[in-house]
Tab-separated table of C-alpha atoms and ligand atoms in Angstrom:
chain	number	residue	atom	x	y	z
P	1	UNK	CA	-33.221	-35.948	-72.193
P	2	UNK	CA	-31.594	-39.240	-71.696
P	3	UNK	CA	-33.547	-41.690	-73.932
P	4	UNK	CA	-33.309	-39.177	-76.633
P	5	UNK	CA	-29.939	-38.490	-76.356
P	6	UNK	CA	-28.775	-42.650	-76.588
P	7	UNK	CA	-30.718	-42.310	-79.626
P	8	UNK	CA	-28.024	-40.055	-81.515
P	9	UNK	CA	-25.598	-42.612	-80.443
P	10	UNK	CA	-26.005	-43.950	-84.139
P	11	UNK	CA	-25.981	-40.675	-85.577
P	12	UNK	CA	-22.731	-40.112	-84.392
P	13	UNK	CA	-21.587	-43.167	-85.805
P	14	UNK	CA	-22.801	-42.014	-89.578
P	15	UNK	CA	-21.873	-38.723	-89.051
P	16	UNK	CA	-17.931	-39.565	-88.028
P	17	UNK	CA	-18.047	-41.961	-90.892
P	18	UNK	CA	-18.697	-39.466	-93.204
P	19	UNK	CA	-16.783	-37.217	-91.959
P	20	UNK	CA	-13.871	-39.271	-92.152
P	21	UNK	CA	-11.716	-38.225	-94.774
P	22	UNK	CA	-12.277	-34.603	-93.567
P	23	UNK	CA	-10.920	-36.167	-90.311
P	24	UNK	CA	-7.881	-37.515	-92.297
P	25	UNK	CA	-7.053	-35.130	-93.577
P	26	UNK	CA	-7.005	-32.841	-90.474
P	27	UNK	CA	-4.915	-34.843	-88.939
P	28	UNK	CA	-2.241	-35.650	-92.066
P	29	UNK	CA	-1.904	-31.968	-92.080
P	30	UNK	CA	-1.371	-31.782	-88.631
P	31	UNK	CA	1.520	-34.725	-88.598
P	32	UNK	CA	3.115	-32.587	-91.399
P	33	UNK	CA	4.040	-29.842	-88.796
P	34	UNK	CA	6.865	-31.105	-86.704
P	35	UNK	CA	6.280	-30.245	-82.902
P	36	UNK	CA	9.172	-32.398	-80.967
P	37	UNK	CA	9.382	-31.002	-77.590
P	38	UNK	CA	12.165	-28.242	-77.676
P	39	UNK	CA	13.564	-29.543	-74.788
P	40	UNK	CA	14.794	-33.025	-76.633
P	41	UNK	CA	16.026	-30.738	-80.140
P	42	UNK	CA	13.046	-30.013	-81.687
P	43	UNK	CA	11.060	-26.878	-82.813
P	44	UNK	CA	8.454	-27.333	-80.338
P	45	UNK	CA	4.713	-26.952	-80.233
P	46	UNK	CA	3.799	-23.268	-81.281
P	47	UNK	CA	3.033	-24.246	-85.064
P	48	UNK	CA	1.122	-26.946	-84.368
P	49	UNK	CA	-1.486	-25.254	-82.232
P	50	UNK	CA	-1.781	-22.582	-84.507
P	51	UNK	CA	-2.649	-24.877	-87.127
P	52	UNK	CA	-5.319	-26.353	-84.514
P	53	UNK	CA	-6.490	-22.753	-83.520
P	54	UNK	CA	-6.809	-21.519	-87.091
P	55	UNK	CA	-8.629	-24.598	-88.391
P	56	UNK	CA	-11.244	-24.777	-85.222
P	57	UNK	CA	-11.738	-20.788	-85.560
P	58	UNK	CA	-12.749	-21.431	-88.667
P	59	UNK	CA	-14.983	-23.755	-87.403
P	60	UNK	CA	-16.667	-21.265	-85.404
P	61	UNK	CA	-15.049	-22.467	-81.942
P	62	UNK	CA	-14.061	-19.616	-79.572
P	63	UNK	CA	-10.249	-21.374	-79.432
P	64	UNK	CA	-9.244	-20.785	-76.043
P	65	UNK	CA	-5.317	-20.484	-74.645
P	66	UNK	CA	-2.904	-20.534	-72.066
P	67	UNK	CA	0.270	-20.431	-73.032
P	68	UNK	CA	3.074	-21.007	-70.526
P	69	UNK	CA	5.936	-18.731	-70.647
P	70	UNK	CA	9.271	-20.426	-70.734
P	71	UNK	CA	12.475	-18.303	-70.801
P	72	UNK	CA	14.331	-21.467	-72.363
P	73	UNK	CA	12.017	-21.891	-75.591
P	74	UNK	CA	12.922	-19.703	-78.359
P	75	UNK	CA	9.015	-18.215	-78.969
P	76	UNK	CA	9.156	-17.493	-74.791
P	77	UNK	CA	5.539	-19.152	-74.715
P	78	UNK	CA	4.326	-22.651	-75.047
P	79	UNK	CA	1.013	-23.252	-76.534
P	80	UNK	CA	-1.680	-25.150	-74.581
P	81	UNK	CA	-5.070	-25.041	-76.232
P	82	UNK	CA	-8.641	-26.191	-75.894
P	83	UNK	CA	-12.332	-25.925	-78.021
P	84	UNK	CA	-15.381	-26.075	-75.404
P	85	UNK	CA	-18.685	-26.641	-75.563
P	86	UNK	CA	-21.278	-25.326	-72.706
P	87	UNK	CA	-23.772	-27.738	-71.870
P	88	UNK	CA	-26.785	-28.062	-69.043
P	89	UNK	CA	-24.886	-28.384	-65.557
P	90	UNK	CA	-22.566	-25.300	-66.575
P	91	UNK	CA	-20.315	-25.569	-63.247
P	92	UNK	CA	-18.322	-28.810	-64.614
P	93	UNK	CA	-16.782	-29.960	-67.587
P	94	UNK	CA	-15.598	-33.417	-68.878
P	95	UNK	CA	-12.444	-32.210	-70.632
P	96	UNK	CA	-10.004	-34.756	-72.818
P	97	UNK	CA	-6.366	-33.874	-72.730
P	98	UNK	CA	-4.152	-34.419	-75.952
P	99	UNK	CA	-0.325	-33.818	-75.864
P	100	UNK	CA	0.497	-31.630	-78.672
P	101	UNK	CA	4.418	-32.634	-78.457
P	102	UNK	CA	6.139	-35.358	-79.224
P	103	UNK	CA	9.602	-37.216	-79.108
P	104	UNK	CA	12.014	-36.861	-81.399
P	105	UNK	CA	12.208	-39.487	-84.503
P	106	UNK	CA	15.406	-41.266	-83.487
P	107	UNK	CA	17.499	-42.662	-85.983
P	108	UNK	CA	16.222	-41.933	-89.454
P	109	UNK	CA	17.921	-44.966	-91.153
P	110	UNK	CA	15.057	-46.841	-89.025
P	111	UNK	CA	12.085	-45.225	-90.873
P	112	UNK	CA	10.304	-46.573	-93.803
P	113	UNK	CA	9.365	-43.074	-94.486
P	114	UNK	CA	10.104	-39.587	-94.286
P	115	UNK	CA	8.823	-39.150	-90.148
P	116	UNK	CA	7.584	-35.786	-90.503
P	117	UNK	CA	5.886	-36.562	-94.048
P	118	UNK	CA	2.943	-38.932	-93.130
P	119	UNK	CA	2.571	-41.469	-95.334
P	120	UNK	CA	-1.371	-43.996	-95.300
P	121	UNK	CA	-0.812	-47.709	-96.012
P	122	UNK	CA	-3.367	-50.392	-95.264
P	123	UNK	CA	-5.218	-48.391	-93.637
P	124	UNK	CA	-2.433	-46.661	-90.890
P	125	UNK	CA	-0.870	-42.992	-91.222
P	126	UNK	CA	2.831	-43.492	-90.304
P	127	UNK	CA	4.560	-40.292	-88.523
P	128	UNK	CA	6.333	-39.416	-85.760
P	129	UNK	CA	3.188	-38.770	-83.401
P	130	UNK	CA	1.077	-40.689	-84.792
P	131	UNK	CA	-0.183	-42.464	-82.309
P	132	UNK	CA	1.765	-40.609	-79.443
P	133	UNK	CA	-0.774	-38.899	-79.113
P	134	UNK	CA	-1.840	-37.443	-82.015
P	135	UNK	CA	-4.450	-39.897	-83.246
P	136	UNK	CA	-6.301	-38.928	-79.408
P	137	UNK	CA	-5.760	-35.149	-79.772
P	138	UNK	CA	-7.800	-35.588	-83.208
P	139	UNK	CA	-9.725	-37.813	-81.979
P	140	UNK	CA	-10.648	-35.675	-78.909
P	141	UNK	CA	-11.026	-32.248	-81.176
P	142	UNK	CA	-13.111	-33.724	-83.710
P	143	UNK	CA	-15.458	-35.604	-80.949
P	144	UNK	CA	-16.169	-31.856	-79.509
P	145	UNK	CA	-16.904	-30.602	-83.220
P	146	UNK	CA	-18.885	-33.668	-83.591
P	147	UNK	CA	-21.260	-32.423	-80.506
P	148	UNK	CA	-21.312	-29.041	-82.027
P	149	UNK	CA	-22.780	-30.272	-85.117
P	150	UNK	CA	-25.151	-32.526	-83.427
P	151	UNK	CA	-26.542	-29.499	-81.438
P	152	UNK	CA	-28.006	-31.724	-78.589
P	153	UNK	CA	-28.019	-30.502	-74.952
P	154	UNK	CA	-25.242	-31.520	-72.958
P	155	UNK	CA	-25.503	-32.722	-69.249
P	156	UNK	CA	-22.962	-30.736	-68.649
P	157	UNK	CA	-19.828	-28.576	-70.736
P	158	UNK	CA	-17.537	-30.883	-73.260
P	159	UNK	CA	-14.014	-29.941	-73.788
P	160	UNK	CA	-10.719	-30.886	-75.396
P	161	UNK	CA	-7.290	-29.458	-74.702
P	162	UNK	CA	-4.351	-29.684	-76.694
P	163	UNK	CA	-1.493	-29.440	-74.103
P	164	UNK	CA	2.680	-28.859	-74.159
P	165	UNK	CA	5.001	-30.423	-73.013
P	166	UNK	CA	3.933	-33.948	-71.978
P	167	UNK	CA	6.568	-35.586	-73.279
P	168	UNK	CA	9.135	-33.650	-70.568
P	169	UNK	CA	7.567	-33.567	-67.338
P	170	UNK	CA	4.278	-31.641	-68.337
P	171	UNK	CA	6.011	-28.461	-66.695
P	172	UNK	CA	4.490	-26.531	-69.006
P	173	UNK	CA	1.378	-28.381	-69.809
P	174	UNK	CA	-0.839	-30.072	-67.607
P	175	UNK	CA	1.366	-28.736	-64.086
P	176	UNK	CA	1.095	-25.448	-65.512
P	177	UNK	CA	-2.801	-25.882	-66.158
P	178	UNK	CA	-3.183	-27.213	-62.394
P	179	UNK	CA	-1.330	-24.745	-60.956
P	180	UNK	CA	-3.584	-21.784	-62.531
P	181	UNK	CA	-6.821	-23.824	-61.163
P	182	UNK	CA	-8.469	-24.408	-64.306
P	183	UNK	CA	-10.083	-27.212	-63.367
P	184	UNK	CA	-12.889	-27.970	-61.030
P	185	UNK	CA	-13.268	-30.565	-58.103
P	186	UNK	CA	-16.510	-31.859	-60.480
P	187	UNK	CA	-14.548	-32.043	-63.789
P	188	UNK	CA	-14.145	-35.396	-65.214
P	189	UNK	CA	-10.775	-35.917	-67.017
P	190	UNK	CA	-10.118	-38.013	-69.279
P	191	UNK	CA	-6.627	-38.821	-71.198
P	192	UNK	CA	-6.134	-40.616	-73.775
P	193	UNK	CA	-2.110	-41.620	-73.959
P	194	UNK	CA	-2.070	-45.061	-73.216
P	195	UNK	CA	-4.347	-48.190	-74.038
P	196	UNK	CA	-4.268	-51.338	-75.939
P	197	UNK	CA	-4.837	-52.592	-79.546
P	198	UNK	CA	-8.804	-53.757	-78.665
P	199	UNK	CA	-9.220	-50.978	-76.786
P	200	UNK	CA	-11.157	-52.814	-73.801
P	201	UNK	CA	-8.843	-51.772	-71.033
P	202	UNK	CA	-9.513	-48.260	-68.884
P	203	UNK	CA	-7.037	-47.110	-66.543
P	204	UNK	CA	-7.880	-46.224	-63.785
P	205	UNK	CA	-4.519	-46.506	-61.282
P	206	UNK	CA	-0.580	-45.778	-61.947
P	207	UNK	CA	2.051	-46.986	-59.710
P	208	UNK	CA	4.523	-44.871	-58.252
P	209	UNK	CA	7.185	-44.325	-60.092
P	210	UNK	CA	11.537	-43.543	-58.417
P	211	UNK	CA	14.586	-44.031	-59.859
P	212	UNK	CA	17.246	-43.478	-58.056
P	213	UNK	CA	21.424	-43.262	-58.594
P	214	UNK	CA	23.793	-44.895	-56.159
P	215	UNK	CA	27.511	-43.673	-55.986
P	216	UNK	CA	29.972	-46.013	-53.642
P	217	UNK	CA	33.280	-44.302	-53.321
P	218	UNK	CA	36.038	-46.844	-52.018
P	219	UNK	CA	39.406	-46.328	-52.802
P	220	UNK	CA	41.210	-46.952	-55.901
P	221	UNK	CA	44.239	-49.120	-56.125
P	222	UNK	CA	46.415	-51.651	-57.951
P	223	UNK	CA	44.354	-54.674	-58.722
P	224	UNK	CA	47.631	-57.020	-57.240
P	225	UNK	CA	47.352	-54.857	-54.090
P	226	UNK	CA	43.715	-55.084	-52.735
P	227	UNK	CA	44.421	-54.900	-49.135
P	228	UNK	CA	45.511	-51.024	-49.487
P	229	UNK	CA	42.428	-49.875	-51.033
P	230	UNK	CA	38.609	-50.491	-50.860
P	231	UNK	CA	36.833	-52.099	-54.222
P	232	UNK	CA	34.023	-49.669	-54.738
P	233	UNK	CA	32.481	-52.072	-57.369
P	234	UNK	CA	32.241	-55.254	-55.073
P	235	UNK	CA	30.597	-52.836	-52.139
P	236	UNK	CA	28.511	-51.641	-55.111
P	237	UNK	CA	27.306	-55.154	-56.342
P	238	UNK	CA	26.804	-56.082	-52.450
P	239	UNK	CA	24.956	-53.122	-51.959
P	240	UNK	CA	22.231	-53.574	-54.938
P	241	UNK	CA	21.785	-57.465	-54.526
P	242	UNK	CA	21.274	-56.391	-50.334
P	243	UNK	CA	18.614	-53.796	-51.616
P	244	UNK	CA	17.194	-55.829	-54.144
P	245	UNK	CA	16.243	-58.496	-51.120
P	246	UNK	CA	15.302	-56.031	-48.739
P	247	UNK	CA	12.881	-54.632	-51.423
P	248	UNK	CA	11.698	-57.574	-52.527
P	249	UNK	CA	10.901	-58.770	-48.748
P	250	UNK	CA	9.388	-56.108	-47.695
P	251	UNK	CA	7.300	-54.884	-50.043
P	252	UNK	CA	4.818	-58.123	-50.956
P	253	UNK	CA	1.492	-57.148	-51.723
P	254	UNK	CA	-0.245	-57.690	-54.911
P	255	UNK	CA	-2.617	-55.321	-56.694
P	256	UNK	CA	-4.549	-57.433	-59.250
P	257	UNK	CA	-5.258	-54.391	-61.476
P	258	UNK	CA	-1.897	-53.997	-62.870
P	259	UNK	CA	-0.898	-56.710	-65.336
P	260	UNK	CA	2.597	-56.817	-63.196
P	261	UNK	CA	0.972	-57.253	-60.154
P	262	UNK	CA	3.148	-56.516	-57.460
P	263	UNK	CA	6.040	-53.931	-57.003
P	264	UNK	CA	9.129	-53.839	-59.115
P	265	UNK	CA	12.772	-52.750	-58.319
P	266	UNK	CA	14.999	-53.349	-60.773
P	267	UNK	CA	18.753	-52.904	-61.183
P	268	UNK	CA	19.204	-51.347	-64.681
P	269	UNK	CA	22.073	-49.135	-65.726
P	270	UNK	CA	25.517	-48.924	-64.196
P	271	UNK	CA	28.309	-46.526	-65.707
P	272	UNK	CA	31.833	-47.496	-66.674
P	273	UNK	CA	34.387	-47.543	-64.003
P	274	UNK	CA	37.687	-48.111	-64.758
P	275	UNK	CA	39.031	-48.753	-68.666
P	276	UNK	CA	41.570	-51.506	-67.865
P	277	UNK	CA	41.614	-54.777	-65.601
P	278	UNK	CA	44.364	-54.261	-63.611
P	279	UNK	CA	43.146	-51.335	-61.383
P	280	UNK	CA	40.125	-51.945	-58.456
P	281	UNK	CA	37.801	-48.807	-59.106
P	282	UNK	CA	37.637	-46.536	-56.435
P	283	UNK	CA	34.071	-45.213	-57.819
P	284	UNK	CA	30.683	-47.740	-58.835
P	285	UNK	CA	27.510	-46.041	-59.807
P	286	UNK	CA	24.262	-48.049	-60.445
P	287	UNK	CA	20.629	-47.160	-60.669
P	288	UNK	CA	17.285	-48.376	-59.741
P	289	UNK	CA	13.879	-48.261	-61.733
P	290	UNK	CA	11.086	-49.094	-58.960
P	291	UNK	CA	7.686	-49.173	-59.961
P	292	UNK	CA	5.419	-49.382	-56.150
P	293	UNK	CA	2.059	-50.237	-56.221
P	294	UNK	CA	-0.209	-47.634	-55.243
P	295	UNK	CA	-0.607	-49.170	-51.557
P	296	UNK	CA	2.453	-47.935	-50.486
P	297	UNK	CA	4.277	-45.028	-50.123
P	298	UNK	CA	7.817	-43.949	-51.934
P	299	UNK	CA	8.782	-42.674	-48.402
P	300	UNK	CA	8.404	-46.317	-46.787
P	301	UNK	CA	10.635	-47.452	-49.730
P	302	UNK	CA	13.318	-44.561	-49.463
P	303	UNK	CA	13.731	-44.801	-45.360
P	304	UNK	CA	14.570	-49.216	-45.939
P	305	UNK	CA	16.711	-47.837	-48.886
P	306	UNK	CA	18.740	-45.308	-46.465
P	307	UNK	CA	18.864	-48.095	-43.720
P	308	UNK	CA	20.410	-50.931	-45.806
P	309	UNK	CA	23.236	-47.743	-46.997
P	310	UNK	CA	23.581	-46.946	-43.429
P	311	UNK	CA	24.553	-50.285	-42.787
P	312	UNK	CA	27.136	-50.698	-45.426
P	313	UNK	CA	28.440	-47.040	-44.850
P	314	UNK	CA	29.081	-48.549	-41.275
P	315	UNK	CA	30.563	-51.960	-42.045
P	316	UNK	CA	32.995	-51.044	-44.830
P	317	UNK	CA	33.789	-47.585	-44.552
P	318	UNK	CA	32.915	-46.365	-47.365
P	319	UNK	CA	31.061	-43.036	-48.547
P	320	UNK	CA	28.035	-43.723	-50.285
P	321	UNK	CA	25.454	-41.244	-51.995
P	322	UNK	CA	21.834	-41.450	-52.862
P	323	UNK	CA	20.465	-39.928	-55.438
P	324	UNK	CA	16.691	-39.585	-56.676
P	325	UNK	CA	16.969	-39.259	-60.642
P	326	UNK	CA	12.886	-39.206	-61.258
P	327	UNK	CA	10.246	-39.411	-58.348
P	328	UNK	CA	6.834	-39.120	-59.430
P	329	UNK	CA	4.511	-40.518	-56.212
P	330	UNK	CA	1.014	-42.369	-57.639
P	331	UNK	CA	-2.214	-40.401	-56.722
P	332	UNK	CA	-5.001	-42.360	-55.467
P	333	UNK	CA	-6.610	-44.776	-57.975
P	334	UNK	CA	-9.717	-43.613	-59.742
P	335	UNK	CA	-12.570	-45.459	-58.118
P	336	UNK	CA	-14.427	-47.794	-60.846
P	337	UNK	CA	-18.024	-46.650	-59.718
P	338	UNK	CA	-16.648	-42.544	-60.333
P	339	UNK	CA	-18.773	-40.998	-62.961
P	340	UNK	CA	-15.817	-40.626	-65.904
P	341	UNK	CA	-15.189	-44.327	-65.214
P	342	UNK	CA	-18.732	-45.858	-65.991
P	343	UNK	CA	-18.978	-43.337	-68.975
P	344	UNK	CA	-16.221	-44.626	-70.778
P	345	UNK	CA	-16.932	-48.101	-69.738
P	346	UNK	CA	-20.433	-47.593	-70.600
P	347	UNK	CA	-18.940	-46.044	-74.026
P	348	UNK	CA	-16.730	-48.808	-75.194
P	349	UNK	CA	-19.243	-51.260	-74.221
P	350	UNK	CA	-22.125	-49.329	-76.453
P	351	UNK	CA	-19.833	-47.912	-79.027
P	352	UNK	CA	-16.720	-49.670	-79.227
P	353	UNK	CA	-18.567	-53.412	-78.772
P	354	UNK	CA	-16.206	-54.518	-76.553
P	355	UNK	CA	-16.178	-55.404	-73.003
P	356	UNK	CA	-14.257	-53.040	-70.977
P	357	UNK	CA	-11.767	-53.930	-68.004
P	358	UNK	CA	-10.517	-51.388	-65.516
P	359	UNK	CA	-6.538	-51.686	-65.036
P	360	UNK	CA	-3.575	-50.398	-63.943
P	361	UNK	CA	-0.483	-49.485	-65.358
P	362	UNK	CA	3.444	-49.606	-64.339
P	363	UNK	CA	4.460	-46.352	-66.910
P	364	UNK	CA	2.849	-43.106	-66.035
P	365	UNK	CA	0.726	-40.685	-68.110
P	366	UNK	CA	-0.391	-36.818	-66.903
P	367	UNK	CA	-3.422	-38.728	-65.506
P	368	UNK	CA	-1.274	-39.278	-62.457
P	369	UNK	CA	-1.016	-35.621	-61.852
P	370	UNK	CA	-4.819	-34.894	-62.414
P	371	UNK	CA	-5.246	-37.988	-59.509
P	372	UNK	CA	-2.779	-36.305	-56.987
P	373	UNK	CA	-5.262	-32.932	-56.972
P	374	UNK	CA	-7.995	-35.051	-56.036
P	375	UNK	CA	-9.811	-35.697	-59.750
P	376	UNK	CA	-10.896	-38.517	-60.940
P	377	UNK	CA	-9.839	-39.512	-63.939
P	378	UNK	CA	-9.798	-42.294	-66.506
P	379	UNK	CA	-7.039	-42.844	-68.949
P	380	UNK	CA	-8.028	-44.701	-72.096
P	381	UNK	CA	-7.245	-44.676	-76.311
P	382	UNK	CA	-7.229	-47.257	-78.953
P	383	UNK	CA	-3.797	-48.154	-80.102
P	384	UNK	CA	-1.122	-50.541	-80.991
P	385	UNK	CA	1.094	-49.210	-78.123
P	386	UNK	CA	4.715	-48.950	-79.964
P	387	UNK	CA	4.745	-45.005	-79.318
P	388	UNK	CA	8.531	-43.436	-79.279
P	389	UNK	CA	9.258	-46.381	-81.935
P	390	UNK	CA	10.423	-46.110	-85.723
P	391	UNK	CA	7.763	-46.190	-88.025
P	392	UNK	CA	4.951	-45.019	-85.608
P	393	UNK	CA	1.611	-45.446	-86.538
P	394	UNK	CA	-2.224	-44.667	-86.144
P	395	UNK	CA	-5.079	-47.148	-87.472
P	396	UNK	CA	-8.215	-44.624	-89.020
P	397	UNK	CA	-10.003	-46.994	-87.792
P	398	UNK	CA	-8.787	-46.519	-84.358
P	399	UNK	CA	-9.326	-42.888	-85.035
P	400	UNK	CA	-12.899	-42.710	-85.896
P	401	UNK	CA	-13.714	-45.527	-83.173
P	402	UNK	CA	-12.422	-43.443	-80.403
P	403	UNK	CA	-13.535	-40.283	-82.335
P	404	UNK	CA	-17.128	-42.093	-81.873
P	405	UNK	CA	-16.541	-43.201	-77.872
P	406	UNK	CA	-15.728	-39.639	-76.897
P	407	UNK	CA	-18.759	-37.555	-78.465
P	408	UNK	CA	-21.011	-40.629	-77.240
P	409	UNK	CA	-19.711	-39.982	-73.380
P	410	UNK	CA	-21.665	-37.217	-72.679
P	411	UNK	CA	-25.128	-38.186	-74.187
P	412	UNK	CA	-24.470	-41.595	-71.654
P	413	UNK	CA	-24.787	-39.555	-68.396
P	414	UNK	CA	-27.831	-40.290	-66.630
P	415	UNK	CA	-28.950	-43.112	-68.000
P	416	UNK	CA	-28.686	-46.405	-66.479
I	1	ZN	ZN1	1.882	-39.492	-74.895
């Protein structure tokens, strides 16, 4: 079955070029529909994956579904979608997940063109979701029709989903997919949402991810008078340089699969205190954005947080509150030698030409959440990377390539 089945590795290759315009055009029409996440303004994802379900019905797919119900949408329900294909080994499947949502298009002043009307130049179709991540949900769908057509026997079943609510916390998506136990300890998962423009590098870890909100409440006085109150804003810069050290010190090791190597805490946003000059604010709130390797764990990080606060609380009197805005701790990285790994590496080596590197990445994608349950799972797409921006983009030739590298996945297993 093997040496046969590398041999429609070219035939794939003909038949997605030739198929490309059809491919296009799918996806143009697709674009067209507007599906920003309703929970960031926009209509949401129902019309979109009833374009998908009506186009790969007519396809002859049995177009599965399992829509989430959420009280705060106006259809109730959110859409999450997939085509399947049964193949040898009928107990697993190697599914692709696609986010059918996206952001919204920011400021429209900042667009060449219409967002929501996709417009092909040189070779790129420019729309909001473009790239993020509709280029991959095509790319994904058309790779499963591609199989169909072929008709060869699959090592094992094929899927792709097209999922809610990515763009928001996957509540409704990929959590809500876990949490019914669709999946199978055996699965292989793979998600295309991030990757670079050469499309060589597979990820395979994500750090963990916690930002967190720090409130110091002094006392607020007249700026001539400082000895009758407390400056909540000097405590407050103390406080995050002290952290920043104690973070920094203590948390050293290097992972040399993330391009950022080691752990990063970062002071980012603080809010406005007081409007004039004259008065010492009473109130200072800053944040943190830590990215932690996957060798430690967010707890370790939290408990040297709470001690250096203690400490302060202690020597100045003050109250002081700590806040987690996002937590989102990193499941174990996907080993290289896993099965989903070396298919996709084997993939992009065969397909793609290019010689692939396993990596990790600071930003996280719903891989993370497939990794915490215990499934391993490789993250991977073709792409410029400038998703959420103006003037979004996918490459068709980005398109069909990965179209190509997910149908030929499969037909790699087994062979050596
Ligand atoms: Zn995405």
């Amino acid at each position: 079955m093997q040496a046969s089945n590398q041999n429609l590795l070219p035939r794939i290759s003909s038949d997605v070029d030739h198929e490309a315009n059809k491919i296009t055009d799918f996806f143009v029409k697709m674009l067209r529909i507007n599906s920003v996440n309703p929970r960031m303004g926009g209509p949401g994802e129902t019309e979109r994956a009833a374009f998908i379900e009506s186009y790969f019905k007519g396809e002859s797919f049995d177009v599965g579904r399992v829509d989430a119900s959420d009280s705060g949408y106006k259809n109730k329900k959110r859409p999450n979608i997939y085509v399947k294909l049964e193949g040898k080994d009928k107990s697993r499947t190697m599914w692709f997940l696609g986010h059918m949502d996206t952001v919204p298009e920011g400021a429209r002043e900042l667009w060449q063109s219409d967002p929501f009307d996709p417009v092909i130049k040189d070779g790129k179709i420019y729309a909001r979701g473009a790239e993020d991540n509709g280029q991959s949900l095509v790319a994904s769908l058309f790779a499963v029709r591609e199989l169909k057509l072929l008709g060869a026997e699959l090592p094992f079943n094929v899927g792709a989903w097209g999922v809610s609510d990515e763009e928001n916390g996957s509540e409704y998506g990929v959590k809500y997919l876990l949490d019914q136990k669709l999946f199978k300890p055996n699965d292989l998962i793979v998600v295309p949402d991030a990757g670079v423009p050469d499309g060589s590098d597979i990820e395979i870890a994500e750090k963990n991810l916690l930002w967190l909100k720090f409130t110091v409440k002094g006392k607020q006085v007249h700026a001539s008078l400082p000895s009758k109150g407390k400056n909540a804003h000097r405590i407050g810069m103390m406080l995050a340089l002290d952290i920043d050290h104690v973070l920094h010190a203590n948390y050293t090791k290097h992972n040399d699969l993330f391009d950022e190597t080691g752990s990063t805490f970062e002071p980012t946003k603080i809010e406005a205190n007081v409007p004039n000059i004259n008065t010492i604010p009473g109130i200072d709130v800053f944040y943190f954005d830590s990215r932690v390797i996957p060798e430690y764990s967010l707890d370790s990080v939290l408990s040297d947080i709470h001690k250096t606060i203690d400490g302060y609380k202690q020597k100045y009197g003050v109250e002081i509150t700590l806040e987690i805005a996002n937590r989102e701790d990193a499941g174990p990285a996907t080993p290289t030698t896993s099965e989903v790994a070396q298919l996709l590496a084997k993939a992009v080596r065969q397909v793609a030409k290019k010689e692939p590197k396993f990596v990790g990445i600071g930003g996280q994608t719903v891989g993370n959440l497939f990794r915490k349950e215990g499934f391993a799972t490789a993250v991977w797409s073709t792409v410029d990377d400038h998703p959420h921006e103006p003037n979004e983009y996918s490459k068709i030739g980005n398109l069909l390539n990965d179209t190509k590298v997910f149908a030929s996945m499969p037909l790699l297993a087994g062979d050596s």
